[in-house]
Coordinates of C-alpha atoms in Angstrom, one line a residue:
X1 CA 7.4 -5.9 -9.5
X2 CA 9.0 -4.0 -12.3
X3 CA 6.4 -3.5 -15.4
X4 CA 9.2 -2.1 -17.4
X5 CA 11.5 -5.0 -18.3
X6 CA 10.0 -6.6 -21.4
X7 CA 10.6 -3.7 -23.9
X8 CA 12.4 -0.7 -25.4
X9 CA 10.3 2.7 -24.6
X10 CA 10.5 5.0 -27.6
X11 CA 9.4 8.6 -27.1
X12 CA 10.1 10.8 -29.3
X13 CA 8.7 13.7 -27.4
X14 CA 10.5 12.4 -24.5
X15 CA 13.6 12.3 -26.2
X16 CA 13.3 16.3 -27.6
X17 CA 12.5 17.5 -24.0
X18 CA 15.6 15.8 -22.2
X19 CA 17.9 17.0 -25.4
X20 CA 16.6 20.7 -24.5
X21 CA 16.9 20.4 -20.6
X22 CA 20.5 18.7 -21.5
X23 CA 21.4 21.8 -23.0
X24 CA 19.4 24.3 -20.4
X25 CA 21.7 23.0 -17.6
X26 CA 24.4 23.3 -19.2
X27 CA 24.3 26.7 -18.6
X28 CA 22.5 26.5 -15.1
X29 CA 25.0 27.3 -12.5
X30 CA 24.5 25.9 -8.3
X31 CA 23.2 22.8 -7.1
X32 CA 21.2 20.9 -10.2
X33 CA 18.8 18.9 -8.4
X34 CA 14.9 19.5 -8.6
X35 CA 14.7 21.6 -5.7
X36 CA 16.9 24.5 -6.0
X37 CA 16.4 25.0 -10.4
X38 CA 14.1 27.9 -11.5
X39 CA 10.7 27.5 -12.2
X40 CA 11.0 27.2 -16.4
X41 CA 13.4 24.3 -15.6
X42 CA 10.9 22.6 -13.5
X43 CA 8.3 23.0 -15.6
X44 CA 10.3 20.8 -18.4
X45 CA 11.3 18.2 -15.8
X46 CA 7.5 18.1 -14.8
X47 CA 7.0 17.9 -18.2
X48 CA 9.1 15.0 -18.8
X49 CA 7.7 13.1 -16.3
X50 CA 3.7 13.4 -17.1
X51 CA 5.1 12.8 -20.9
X52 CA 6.5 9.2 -19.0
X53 CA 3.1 9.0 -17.3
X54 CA 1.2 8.4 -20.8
X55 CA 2.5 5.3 -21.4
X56 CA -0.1 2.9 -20.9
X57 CA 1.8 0.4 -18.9
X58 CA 2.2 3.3 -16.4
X59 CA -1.3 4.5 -16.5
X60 CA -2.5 1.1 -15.6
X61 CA 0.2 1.0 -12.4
X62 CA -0.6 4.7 -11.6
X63 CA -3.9 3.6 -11.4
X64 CA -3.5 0.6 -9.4
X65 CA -1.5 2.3 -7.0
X66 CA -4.3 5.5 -6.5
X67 CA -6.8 2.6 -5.8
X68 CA -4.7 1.0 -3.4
X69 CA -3.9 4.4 -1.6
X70 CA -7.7 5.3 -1.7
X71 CA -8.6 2.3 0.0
X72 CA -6.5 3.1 2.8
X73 CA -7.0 6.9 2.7
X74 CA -11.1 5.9 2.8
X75 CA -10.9 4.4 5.9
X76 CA -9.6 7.9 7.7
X77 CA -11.3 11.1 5.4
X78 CA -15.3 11.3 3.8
X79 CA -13.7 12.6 0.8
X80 CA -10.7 11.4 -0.8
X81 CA -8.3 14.2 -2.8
X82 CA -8.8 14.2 -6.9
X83 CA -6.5 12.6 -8.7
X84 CA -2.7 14.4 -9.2
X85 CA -0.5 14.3 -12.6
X86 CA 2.7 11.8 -11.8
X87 CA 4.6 15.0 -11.8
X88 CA 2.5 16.2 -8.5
X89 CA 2.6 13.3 -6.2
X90 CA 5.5 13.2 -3.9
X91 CA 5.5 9.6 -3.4
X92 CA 7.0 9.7 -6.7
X93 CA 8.9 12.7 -6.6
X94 CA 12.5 10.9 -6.9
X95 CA 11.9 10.9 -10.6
X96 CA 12.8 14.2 -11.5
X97 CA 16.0 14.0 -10.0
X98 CA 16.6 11.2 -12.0
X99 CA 15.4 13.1 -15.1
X100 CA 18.4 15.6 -14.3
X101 CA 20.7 12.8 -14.1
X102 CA 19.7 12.0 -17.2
X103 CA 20.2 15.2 -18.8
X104 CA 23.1 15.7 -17.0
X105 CA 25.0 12.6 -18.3
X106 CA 23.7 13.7 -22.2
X107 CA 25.1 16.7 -21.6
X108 CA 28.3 15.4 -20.6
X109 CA 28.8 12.6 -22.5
X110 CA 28.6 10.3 -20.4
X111 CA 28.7 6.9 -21.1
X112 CA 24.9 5.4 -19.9
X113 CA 24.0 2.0 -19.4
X114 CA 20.9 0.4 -20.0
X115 CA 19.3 -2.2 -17.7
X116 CA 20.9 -5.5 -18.0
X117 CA 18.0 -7.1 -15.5
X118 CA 19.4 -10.5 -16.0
X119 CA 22.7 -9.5 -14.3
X120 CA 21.5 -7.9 -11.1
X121 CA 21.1 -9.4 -7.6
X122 CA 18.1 -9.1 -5.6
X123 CA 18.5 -10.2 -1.8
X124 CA 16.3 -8.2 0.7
X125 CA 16.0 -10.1 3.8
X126 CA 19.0 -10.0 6.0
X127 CA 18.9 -13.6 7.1
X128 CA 19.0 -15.2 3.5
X129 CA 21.9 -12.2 2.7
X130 CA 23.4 -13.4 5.7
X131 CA 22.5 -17.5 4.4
X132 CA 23.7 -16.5 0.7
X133 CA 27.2 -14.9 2.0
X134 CA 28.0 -17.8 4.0
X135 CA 27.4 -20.6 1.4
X136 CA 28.9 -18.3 -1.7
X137 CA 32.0 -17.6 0.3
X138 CA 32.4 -21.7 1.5
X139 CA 32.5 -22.0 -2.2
X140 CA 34.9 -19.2 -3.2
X141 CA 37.4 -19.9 -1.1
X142 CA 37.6 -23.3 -2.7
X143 CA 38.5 -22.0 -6.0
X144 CA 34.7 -21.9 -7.6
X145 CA 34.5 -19.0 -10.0
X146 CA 31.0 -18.7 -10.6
X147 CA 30.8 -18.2 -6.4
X148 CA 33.2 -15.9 -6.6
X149 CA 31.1 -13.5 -8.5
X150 CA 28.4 -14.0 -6.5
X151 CA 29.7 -13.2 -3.6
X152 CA 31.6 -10.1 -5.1
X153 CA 28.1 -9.0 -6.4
X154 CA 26.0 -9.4 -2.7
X155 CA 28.5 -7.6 -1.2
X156 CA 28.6 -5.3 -4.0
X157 CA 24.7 -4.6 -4.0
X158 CA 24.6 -5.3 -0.3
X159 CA 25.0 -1.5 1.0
X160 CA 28.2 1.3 -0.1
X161 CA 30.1 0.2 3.3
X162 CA 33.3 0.8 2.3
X163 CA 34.4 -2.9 4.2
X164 CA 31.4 -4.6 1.6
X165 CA 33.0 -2.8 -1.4
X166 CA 36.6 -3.9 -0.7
X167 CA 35.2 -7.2 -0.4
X168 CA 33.3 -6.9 -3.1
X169 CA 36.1 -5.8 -5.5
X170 CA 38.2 -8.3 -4.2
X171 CA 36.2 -11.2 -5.6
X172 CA 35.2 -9.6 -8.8
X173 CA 38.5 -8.8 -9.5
X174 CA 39.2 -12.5 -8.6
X175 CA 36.9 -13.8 -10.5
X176 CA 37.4 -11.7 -13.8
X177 CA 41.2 -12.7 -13.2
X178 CA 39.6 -16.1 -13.5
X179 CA 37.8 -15.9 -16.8
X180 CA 34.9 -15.3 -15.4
X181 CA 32.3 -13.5 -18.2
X182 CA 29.9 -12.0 -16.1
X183 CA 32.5 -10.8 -13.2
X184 CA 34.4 -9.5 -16.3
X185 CA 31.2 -7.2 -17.5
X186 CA 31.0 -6.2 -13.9
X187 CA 34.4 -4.9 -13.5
X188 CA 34.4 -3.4 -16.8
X189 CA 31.5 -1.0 -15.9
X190 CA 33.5 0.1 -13.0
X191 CA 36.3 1.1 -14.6
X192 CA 34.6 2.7 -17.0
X193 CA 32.5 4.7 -14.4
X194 CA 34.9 5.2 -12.4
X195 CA 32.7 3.9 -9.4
X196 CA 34.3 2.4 -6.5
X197 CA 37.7 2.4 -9.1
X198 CA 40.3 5.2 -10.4
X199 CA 38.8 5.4 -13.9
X200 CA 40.4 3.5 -16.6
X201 CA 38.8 3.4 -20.1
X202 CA 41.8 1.2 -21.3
X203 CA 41.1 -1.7 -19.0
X204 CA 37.3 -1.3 -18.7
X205 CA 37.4 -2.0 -23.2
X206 CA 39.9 -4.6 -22.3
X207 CA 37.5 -6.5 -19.8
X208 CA 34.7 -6.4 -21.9
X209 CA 35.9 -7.4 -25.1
X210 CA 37.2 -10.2 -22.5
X211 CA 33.6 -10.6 -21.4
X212 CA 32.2 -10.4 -24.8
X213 CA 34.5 -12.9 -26.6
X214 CA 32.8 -15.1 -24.2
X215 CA 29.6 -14.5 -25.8
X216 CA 28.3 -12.2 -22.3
X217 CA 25.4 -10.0 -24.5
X218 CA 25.8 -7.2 -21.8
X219 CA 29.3 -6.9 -22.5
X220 CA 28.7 -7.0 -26.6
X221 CA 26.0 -4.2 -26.2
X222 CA 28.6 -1.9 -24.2
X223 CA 31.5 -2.6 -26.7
X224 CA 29.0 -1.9 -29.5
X225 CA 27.9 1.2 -28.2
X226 CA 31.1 2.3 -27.1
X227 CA 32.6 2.1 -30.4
X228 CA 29.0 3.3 -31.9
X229 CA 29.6 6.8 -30.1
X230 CA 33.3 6.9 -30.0
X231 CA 33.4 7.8 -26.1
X232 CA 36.6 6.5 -24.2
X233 CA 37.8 4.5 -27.4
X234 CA 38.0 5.8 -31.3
X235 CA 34.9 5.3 -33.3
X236 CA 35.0 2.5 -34.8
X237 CA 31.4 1.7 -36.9
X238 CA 32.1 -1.5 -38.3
X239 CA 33.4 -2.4 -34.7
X240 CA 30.0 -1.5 -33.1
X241 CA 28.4 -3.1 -35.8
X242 CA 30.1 -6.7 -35.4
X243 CA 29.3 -6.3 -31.6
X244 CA 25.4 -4.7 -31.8
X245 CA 25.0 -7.7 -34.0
X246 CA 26.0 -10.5 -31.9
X247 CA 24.5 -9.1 -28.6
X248 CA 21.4 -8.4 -31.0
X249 CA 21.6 -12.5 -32.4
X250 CA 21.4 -13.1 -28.8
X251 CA 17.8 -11.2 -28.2
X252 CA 19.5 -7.7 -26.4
X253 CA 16.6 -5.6 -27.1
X254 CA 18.7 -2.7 -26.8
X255 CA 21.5 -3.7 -29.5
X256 CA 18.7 -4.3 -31.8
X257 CA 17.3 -1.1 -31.4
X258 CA 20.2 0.9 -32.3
X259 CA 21.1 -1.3 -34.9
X260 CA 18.0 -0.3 -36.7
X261 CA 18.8 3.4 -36.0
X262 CA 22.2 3.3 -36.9
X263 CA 21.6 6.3 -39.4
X264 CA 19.8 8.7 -36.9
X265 CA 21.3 11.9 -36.5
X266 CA 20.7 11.4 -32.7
X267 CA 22.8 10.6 -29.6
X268 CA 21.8 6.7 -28.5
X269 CA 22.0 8.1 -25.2
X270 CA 19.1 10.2 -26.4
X271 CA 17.1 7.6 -28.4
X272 CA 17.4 5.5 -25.2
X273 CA 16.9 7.8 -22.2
X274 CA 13.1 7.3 -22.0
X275 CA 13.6 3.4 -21.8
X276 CA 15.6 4.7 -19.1
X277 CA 13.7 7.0 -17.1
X278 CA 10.9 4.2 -17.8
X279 CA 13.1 1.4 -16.0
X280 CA 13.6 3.7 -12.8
X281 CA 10.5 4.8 -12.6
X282 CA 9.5 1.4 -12.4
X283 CA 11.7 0.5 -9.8
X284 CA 10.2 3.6 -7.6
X285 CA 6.4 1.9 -8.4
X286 CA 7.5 -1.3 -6.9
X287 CA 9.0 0.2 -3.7
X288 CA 5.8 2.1 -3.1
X289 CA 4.3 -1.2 -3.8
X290 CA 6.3 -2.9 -0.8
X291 CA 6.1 -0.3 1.1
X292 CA 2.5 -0.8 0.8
X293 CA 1.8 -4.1 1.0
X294 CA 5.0 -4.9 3.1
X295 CA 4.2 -2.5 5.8
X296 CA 1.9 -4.4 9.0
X297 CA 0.4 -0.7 9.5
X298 CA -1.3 -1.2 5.9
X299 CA -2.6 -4.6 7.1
X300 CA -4.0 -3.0 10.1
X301 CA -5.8 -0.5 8.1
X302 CA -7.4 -3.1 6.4
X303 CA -8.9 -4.6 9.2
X304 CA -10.0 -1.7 10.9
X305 CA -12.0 -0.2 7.2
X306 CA -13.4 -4.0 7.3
X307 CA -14.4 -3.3 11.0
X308 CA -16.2 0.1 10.1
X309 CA -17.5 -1.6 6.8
X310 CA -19.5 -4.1 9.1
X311 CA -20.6 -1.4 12.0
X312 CA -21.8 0.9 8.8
X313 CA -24.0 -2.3 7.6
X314 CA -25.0 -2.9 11.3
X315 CA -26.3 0.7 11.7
X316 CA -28.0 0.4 8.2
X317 CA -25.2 2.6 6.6
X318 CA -24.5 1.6 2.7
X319 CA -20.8 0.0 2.9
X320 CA -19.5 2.9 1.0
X321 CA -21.6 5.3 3.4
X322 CA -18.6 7.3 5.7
X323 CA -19.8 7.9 8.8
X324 CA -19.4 12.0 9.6
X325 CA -16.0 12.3 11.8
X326 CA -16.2 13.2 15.6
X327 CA -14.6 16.3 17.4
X328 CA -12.5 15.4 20.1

């Protein structure tokens, strides 16, 4: 459950705050992660986060997820703890740290992608990872391209073993080496990032004009940005025009949004870094919400409220009535 997918999230307070922590830690010397900055500098991550929280679409899931919680928490305590600000409740805490990355990379220049859903691989159980491997590898081994990148993706996304990520190299690199568009796109991101790969800005350009000649939208966007900002290749405007445009003809959401700010004064990694923050902070709602309604425990606290719900009625208790807690 992502909430987060179907739209750009412009913030314009959102984007003056993470400009102004870019620049703070800059200057910020040891370990920038949530935990060991000063207090000013947690105040403006806080900040950034309840500014995140006032989107509606996550009012209505922080909401959902307090009900859920209290129904839970009900069962155990007479009186359930008031409401918190996003920026206050640990189960979400991840976010700030992802709030520094954010900064971090804007202050660094570097090179940020947005989420290209469409491309990623979700696989959670073991067995069907284990079912998925099998039948994708059968198939790669015979030569099919469109298997090969599968497989290099599963064992990409699998787990950071570094057995998985030879593997997974291997047959993205095969498949790219095949024409392959989307195994293209995925190799070009890591040699641009340097992830997993020595670093190679040449070849990462090279691999997604490859990708985007094929018409792959994720690989247009990239080029078009690339070009737009003039990181890792010369800036080219007319370049990141032609390539905006034809990931934008294609409904990227993203290359349409710069191409209608292609006279801002503003970094696109700015003017994008709350859609951003808004994607990961979805990701952390719908783990909670596994966690939640994945977890057996959570199941068996529903049974035993609905067991106290129906003593309380026997004893002439209103359902909502907690009964007062015994010493032991």
């Amino acid at each position: 459950m992502c909430p987060f997918r179907a739209g750009v999230c412009e913030n314009k307070n959102i984007e003056e705050l993470i400009a102004r922590l870019a620049e703070k830690l800059k200057y910020t010397s040891g370990k920038k992660q949530y935990g060991y900055l000063k207090a000013p500098l947690k105040a403006l991550v806080n900040q950034i986060v309840d500014e995140l929280a006032k989107d509606e679409r996550v009012t209505e899931l922080y909401s959902s997820w307090y009900e859920m919680r209290n129904e839970v928490l009900s069962t155990y305590v007479d009186k359930l703890p008031p409401p918190l600000p996003l920026s206050q409740q640990k189960e979400f805490k991840s976010i700030k740290n992802m709030v520094i990355a954010e900064a971090l990379n804007i202050g660094s220049h570097h090179f940020t992608f947005e989420p290209d859903e469409e491309q990623n691989i979700s696989i959670e159980d073991d067995g069907d990872i284990t079912a998925a491997t099998t039948y994708f590898e059968k198939s790669a081994k015979l030569g099919n391209v469109n298997a090969q990148y599968m497989l290099g993706r599963i064992y990409l996304e699998s787990d950071s073993e570094h057995e998985n990520v030879e593997k997974a190299l291997q047959w993205l690199g095969k498949a790219a080496d095949n024409g392959n568009a989307p195994a293209q796109y995925a190799m070009a991101k890591l040699y641009l990032t340097g992830n997993h790969l020595e670093k190679d800005a040449v070849k990462a350009v090279e691999l997604f004009t490859k990708s985007a000649e094929q018409g792959n939208q994720y690989a247009q966007y990239a080029l078009g940005k690339l070009y737009l900002l003039g990181h890792d290749v010369r800036q080219d405007k007319e370049t990141a025009v032609h390539w905006l445009s034809a990931a934008a003809a294609q409904g990227n959401i993203y290359a349409k949004f710069l191409l209608e700010r292609m006279d801002s004064f503003k970094d696109p990694s700015i003017l994008l870094a709350a859609t951003r923050l808004m994607h990961h902070l979805g990701n952390i709602f719908r783990e909670e919400y596994q966690k939640a309604f994945g977890n057996p425990l959570i199941q068996v606290d529903r049974k035993l409220r609905k067991k106290l719900i129906e003593k309380k009625l026997a004893q002439g208790h209103a359902y909502n009535d907690h009964a007062p807690h015994q010493s032991y």
